[in-house]
mmCIF file with all atom_site columns, C-alpha atoms in Angstrom:
data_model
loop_
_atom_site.group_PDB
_atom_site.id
_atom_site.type_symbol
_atom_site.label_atom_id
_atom_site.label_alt_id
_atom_site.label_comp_id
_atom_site.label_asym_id
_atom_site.label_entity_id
_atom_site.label_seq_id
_atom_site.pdbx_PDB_ins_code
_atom_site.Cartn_x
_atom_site.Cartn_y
_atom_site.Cartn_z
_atom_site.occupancy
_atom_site.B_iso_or_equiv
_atom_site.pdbx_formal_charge
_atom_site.auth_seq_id
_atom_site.auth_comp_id
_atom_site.auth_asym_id
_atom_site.auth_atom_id
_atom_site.pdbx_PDB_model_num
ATOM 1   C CA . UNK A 1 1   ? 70.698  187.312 84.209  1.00 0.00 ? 754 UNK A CA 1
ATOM 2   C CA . UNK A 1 2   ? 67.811  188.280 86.943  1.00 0.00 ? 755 UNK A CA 1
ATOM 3   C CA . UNK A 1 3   ? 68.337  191.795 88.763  1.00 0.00 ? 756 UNK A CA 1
ATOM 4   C CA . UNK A 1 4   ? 70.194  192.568 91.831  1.00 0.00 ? 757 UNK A CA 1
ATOM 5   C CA . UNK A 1 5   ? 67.731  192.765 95.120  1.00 0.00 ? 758 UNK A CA 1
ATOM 6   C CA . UNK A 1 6   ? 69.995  194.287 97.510  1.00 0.00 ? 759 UNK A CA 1
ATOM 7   C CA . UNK A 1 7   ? 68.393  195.604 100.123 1.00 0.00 ? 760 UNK A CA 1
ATOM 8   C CA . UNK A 1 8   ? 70.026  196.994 103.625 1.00 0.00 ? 761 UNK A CA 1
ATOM 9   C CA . UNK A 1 9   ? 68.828  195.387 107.018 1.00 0.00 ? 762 UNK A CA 1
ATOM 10  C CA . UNK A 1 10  ? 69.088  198.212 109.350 1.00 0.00 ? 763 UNK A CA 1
ATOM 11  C CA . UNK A 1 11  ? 69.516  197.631 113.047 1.00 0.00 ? 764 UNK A CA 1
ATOM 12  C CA . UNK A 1 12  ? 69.006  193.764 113.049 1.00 0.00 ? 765 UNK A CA 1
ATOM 13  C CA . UNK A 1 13  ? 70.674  191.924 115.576 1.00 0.00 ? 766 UNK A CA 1
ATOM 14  C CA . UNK A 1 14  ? 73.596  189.633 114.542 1.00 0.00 ? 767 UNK A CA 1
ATOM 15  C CA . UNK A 1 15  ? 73.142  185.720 114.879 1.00 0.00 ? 768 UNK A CA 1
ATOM 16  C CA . UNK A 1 16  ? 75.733  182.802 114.269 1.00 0.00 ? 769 UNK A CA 1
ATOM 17  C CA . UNK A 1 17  ? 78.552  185.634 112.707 1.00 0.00 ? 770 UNK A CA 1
ATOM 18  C CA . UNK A 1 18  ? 81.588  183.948 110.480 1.00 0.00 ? 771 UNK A CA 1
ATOM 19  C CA . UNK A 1 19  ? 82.099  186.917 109.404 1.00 0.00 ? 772 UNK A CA 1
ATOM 20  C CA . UNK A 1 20  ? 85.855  187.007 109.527 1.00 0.00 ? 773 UNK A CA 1
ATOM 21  C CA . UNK A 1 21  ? 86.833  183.101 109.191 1.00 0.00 ? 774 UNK A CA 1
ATOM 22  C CA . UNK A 1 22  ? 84.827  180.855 106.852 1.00 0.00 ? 775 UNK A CA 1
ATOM 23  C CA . UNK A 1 23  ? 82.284  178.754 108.576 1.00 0.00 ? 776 UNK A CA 1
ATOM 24  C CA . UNK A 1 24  ? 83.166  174.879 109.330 1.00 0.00 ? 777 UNK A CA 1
ATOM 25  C CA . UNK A 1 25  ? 81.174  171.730 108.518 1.00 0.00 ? 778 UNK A CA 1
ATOM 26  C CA . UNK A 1 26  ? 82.012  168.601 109.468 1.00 0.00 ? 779 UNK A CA 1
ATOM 27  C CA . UNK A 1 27  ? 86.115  169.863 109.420 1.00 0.00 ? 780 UNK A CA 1
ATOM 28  C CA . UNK A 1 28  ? 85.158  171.436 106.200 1.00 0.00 ? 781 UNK A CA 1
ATOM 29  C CA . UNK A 1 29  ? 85.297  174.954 105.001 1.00 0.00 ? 782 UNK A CA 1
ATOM 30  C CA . UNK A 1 30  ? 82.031  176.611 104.629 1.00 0.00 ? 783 UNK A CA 1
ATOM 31  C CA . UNK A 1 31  ? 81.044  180.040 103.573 1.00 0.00 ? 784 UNK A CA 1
ATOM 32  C CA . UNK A 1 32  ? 81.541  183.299 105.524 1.00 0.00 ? 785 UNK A CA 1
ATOM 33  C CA . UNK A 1 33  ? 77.590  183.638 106.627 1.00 0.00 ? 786 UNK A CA 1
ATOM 34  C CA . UNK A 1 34  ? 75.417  185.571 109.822 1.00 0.00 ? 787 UNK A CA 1
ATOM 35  C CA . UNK A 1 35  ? 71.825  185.227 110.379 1.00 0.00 ? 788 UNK A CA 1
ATOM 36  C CA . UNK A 1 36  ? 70.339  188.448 111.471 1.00 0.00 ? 789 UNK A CA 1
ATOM 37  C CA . UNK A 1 37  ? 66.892  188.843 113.347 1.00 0.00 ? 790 UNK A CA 1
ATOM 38  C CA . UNK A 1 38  ? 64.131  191.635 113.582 1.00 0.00 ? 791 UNK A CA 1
ATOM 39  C CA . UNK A 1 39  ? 61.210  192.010 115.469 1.00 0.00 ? 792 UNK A CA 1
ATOM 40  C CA . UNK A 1 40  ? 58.241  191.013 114.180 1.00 0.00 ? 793 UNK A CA 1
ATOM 41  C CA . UNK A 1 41  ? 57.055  194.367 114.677 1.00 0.00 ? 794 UNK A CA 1
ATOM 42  C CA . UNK A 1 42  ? 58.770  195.439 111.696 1.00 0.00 ? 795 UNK A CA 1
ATOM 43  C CA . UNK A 1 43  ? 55.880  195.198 109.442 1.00 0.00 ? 796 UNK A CA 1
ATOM 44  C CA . UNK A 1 44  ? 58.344  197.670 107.022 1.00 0.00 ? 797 UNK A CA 1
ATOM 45  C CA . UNK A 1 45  ? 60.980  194.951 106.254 1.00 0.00 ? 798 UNK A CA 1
ATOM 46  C CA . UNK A 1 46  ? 59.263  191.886 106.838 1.00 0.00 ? 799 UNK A CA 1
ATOM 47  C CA . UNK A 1 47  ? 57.174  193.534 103.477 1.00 0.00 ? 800 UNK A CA 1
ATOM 48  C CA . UNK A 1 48  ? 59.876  194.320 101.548 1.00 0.00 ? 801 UNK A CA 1
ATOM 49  C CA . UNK A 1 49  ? 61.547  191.058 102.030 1.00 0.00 ? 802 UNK A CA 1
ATOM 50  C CA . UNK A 1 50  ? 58.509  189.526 100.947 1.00 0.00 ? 803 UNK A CA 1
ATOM 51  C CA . UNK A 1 51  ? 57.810  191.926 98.174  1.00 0.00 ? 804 UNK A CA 1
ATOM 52  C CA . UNK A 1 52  ? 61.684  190.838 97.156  1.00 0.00 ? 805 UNK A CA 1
ATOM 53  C CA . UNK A 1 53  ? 61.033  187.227 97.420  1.00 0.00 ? 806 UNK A CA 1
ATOM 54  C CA . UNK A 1 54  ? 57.677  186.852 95.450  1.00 0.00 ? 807 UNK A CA 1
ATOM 55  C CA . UNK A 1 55  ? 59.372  188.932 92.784  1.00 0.00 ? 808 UNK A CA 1
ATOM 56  C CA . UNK A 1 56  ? 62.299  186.679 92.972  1.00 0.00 ? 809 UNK A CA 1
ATOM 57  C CA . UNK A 1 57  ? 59.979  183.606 92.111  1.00 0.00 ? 810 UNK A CA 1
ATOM 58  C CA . UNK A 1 58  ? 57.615  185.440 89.677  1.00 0.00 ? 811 UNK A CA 1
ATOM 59  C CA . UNK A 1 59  ? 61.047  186.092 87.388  1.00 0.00 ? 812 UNK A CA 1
ATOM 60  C CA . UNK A 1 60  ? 62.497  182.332 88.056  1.00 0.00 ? 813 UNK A CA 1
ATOM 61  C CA . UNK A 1 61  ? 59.135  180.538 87.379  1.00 0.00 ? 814 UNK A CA 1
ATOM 62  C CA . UNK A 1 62  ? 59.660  178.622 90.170  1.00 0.00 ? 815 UNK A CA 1
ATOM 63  C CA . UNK A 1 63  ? 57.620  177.515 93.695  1.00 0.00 ? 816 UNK A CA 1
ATOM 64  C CA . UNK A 1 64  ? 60.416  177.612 96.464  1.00 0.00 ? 817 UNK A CA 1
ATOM 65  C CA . UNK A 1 65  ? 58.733  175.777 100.266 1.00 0.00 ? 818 UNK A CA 1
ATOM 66  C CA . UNK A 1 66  ? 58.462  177.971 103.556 1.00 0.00 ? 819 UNK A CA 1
ATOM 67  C CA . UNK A 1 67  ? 61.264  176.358 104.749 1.00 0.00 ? 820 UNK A CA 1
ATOM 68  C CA . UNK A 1 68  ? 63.617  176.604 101.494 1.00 0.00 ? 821 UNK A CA 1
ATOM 69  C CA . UNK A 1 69  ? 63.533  180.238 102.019 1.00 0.00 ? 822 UNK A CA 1
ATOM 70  C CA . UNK A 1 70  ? 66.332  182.268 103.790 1.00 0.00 ? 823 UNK A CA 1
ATOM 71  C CA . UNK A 1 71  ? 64.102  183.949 105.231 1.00 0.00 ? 824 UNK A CA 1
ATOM 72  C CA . UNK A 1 72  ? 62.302  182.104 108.588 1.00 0.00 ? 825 UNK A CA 1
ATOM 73  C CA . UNK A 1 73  ? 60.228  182.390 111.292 1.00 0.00 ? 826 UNK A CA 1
ATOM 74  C CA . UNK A 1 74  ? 61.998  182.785 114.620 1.00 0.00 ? 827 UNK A CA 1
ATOM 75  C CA . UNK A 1 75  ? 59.447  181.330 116.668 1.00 0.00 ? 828 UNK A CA 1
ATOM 76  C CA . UNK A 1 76  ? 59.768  178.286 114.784 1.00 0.00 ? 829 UNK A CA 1
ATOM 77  C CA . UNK A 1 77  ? 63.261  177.404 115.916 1.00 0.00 ? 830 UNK A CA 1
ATOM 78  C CA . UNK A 1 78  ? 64.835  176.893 119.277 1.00 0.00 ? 831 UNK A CA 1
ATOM 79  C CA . UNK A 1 79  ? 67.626  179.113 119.682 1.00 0.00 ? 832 UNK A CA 1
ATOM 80  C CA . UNK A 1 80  ? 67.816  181.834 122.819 1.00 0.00 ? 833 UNK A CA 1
ATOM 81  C CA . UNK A 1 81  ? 66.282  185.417 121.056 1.00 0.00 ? 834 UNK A CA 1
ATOM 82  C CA . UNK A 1 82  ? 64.887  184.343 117.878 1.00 0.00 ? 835 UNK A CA 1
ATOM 83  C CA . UNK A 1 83  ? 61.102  184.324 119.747 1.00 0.00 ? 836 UNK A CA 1
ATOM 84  C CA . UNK A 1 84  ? 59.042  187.025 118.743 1.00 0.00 ? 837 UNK A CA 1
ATOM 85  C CA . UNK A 1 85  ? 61.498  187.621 115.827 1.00 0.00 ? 838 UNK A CA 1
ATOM 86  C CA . UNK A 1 86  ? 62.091  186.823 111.801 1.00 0.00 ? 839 UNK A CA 1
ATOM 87  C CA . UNK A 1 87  ? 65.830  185.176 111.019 1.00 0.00 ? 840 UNK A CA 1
ATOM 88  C CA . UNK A 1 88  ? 67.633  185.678 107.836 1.00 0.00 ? 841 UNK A CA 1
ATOM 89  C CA . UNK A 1 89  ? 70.565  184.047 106.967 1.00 0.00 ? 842 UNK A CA 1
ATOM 90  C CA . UNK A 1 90  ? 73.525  185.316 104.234 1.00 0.00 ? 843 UNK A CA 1
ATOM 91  C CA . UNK A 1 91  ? 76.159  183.925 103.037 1.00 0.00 ? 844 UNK A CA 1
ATOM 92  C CA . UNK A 1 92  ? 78.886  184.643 100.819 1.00 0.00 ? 845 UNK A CA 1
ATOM 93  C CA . UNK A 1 93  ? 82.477  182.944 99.204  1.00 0.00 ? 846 UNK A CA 1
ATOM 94  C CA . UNK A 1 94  ? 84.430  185.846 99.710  1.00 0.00 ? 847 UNK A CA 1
ATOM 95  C CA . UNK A 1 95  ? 84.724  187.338 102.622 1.00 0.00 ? 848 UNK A CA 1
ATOM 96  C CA . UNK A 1 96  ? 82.080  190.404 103.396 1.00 0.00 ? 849 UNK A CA 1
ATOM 97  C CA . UNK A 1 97  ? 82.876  193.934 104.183 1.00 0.00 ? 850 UNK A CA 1
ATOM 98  C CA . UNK A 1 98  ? 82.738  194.370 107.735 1.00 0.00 ? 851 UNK A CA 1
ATOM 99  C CA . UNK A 1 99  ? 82.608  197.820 109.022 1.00 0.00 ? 852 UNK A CA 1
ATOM 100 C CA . UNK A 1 100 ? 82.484  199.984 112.136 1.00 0.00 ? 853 UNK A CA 1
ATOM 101 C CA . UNK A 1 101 ? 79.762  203.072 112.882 1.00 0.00 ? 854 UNK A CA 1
ATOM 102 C CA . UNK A 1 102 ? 82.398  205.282 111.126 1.00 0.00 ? 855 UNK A CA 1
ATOM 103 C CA . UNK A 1 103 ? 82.699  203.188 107.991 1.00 0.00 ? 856 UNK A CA 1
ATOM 104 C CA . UNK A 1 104 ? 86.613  202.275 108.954 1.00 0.00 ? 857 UNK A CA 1
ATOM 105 C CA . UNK A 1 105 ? 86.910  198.429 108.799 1.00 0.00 ? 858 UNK A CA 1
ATOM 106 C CA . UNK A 1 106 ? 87.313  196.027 111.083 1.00 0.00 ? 859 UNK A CA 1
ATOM 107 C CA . UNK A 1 107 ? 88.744  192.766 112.029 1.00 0.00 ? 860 UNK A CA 1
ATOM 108 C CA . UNK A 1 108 ? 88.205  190.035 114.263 1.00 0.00 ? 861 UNK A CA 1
ATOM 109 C CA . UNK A 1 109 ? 91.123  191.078 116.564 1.00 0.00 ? 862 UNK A CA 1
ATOM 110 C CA . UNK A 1 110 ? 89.167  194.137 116.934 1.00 0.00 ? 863 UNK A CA 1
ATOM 111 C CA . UNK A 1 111 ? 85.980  192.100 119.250 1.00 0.00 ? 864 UNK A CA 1
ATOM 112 C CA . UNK A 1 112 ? 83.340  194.843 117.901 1.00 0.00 ? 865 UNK A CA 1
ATOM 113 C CA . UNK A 1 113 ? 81.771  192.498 116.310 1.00 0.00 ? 866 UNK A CA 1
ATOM 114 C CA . UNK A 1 114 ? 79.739  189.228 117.639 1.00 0.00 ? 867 UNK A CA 1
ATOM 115 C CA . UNK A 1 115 ? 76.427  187.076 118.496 1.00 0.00 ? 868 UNK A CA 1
ATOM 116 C CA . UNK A 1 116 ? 74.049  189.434 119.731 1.00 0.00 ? 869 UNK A CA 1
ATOM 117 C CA . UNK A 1 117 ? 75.315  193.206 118.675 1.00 0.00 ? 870 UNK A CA 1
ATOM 118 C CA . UNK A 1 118 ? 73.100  195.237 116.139 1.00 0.00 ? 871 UNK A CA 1
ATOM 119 C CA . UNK A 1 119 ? 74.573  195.844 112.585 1.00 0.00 ? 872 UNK A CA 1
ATOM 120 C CA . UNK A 1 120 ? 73.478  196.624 109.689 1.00 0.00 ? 873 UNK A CA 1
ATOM 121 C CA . UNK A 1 121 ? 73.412  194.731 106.489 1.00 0.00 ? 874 UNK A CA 1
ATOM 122 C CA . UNK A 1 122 ? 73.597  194.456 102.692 1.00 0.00 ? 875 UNK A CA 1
ATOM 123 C CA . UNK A 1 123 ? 72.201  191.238 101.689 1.00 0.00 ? 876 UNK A CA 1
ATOM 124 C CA . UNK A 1 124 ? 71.185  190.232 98.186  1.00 0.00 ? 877 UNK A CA 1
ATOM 125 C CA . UNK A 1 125 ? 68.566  187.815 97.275  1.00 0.00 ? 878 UNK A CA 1
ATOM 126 C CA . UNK A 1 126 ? 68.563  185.200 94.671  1.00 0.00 ? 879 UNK A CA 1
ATOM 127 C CA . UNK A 1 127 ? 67.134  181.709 93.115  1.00 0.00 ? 880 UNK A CA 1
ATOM 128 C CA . UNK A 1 128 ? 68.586  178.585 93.498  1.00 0.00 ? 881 UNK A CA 1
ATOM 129 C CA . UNK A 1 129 ? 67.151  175.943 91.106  1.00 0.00 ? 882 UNK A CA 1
ATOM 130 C CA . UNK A 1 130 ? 69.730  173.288 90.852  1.00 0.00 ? 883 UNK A CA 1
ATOM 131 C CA . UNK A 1 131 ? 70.854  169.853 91.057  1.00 0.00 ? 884 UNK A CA 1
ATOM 132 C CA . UNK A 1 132 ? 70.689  170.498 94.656  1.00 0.00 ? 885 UNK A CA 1
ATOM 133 C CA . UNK A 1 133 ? 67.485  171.795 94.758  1.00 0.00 ? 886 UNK A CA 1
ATOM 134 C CA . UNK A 1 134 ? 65.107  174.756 94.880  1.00 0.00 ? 887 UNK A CA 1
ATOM 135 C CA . UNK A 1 135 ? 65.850  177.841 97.153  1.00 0.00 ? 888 UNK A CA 1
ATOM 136 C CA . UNK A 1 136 ? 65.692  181.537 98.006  1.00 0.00 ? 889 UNK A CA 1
ATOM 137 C CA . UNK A 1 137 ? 68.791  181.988 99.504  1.00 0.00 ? 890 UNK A CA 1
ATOM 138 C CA . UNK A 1 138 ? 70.537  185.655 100.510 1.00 0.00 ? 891 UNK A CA 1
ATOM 139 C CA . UNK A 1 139 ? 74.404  186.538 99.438  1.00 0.00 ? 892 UNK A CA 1
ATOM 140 C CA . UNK A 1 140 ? 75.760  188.592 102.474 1.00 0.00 ? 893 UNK A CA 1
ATOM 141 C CA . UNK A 1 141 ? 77.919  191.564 100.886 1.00 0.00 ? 894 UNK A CA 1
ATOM 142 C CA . UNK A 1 142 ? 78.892  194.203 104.446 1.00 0.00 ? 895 UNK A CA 1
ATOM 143 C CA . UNK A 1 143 ? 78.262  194.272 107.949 1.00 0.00 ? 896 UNK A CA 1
ATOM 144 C CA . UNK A 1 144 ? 78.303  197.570 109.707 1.00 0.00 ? 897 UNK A CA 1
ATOM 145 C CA . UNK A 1 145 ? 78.360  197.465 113.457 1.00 0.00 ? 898 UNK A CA 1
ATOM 146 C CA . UNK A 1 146 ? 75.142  199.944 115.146 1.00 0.00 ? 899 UNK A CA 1
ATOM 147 C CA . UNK A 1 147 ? 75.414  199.045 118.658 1.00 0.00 ? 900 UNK A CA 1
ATOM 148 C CA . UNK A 1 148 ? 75.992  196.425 121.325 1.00 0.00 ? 901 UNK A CA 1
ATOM 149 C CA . UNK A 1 149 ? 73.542  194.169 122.497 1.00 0.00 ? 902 UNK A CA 1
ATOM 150 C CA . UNK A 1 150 ? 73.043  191.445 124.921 1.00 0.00 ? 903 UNK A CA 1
ATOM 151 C CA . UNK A 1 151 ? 75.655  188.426 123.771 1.00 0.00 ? 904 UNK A CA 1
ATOM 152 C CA . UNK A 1 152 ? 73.962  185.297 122.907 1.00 0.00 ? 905 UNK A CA 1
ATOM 153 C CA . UNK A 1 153 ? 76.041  181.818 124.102 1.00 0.00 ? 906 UNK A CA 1
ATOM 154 C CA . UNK A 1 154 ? 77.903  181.231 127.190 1.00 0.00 ? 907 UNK A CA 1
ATOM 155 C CA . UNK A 1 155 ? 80.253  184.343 126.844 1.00 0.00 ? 908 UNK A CA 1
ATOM 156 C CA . UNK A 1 156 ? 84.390  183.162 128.472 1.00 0.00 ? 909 UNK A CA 1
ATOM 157 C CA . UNK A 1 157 ? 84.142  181.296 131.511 1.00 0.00 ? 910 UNK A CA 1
ATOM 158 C CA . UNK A 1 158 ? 86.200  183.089 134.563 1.00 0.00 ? 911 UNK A CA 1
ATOM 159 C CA . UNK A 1 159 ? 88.392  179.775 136.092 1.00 0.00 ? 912 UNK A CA 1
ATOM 160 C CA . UNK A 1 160 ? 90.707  182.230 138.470 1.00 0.00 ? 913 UNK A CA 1
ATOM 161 C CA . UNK A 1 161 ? 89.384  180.649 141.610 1.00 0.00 ? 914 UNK A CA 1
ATOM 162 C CA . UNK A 1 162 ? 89.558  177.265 140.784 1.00 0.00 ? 915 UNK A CA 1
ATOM 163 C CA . UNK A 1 163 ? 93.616  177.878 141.193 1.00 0.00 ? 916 UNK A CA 1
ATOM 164 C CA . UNK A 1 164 ? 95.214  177.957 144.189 1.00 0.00 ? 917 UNK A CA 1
ATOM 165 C CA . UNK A 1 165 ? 97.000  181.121 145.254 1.00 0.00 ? 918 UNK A CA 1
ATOM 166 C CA . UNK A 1 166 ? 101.047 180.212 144.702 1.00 0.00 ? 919 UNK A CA 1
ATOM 167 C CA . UNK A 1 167 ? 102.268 183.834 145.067 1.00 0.00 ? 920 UNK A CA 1
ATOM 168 C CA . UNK A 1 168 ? 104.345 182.387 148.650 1.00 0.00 ? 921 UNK A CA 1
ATOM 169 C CA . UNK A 1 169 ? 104.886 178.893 147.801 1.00 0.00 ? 922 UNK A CA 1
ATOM 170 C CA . UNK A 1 170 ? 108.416 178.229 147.308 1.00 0.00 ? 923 UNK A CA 1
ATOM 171 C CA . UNK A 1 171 ? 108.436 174.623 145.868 1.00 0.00 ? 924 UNK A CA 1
ATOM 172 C CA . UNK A 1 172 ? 106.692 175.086 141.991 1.00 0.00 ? 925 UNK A CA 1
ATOM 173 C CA . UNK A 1 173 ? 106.767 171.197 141.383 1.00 0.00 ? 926 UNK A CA 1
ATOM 174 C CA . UNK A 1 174 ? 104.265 170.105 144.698 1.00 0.00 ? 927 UNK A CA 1
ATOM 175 C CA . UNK A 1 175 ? 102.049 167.728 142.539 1.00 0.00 ? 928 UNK A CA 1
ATOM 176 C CA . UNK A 1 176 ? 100.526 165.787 145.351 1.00 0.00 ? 929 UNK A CA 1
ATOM 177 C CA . UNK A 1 177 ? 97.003  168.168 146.044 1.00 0.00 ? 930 UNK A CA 1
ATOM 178 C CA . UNK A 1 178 ? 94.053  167.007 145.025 1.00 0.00 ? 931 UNK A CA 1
ATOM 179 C CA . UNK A 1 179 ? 93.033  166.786 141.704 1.00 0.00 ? 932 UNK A CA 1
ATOM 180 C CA . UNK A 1 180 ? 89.822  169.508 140.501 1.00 0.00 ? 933 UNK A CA 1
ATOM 181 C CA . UNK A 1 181 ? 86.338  167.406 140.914 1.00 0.00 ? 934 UNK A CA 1
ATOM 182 C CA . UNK A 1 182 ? 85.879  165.107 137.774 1.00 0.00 ? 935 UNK A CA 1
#
């Protein structure tokens, strides 16, 4: 059996989070997963990564594409923030640990967590080389929230004035305005 590669992400921000509810595909129950990002300027962790990686390979005997690997240029794909970043995506069966600055945990009820805050992160590489092919992929283990950050996605959209005011009507069932703009 190969040797754990854990290695902590610190200050990454957090992409695509199911953190707290398993992921769906197609009405299907993925795996609890996040992508997180860092700057390309982080010569420090882009090396270890790689350092991880090649070792990773060396130990399976195997060749494993650019774009089999979990980890992936952001200027490659087409999502808002990943320019001028590198993207790695975790994933996991059970659900990860997911953690405030204090260490206390958290859950989704909470909203700390989401698209576009900084965390940091345990991830743990390993070797697929299956029936369903060959890939480095990364097994997400904790989340740790750092510090907010600009939320990626259309965040809730504020309808209020689209209403009309009823406070002084006195007749609740008037059905006969117009209808909202289709």
């Amino acid at each position: 059996m190969s040797e754990s590669t854990k290695i902590q992400l610190k200050n990454v921000r957090l992409s695509f989070p199911s953190l707290f509810q398993r992921a769906q595909f197609n009405g299907e129950d993925g795996k609890y997963e996040a992508t997180f990002l860092f700057s390309k300027k982080d010569k420090k962790l882009k090396a270890k990564l790689d350092k991880a990686i090649a070792a990773k390979l060396k130990e399976a005997n195997v060749k494993v594409p650019q774009d089999k690997r979990c980890l992936k240029d952001g200027d490659e794909v087409e999502y808002n923030g990943y320019e001028g970043n590198w993207s790695i995506k975790a994933s996991q069966s059970r659900r990860p640990t997911v953690i405030d600055r204090d260490r206390s945990p958290l859950t989704e009820d909470d909203n700390v967590i989401y698209a576009g805050c900084f965390v940091n992160a345990i991830v743990d590489l390993w070797v697929q080389n299956n029936s369903f092919g060959k890939r480095i992929n990364a097994n997400l283990y904790g989340v740790q929230f750092v510090k907010d950050g600009e939320a990626f996605g259309m965040g809730p959209v504020d309808v209020t004035d689209d209403f009309d005011d009823l406070s002084d009507d006195e007749d609740d069932d008037d059905n006969d305005d117009d209808d909202l703009d289709d």
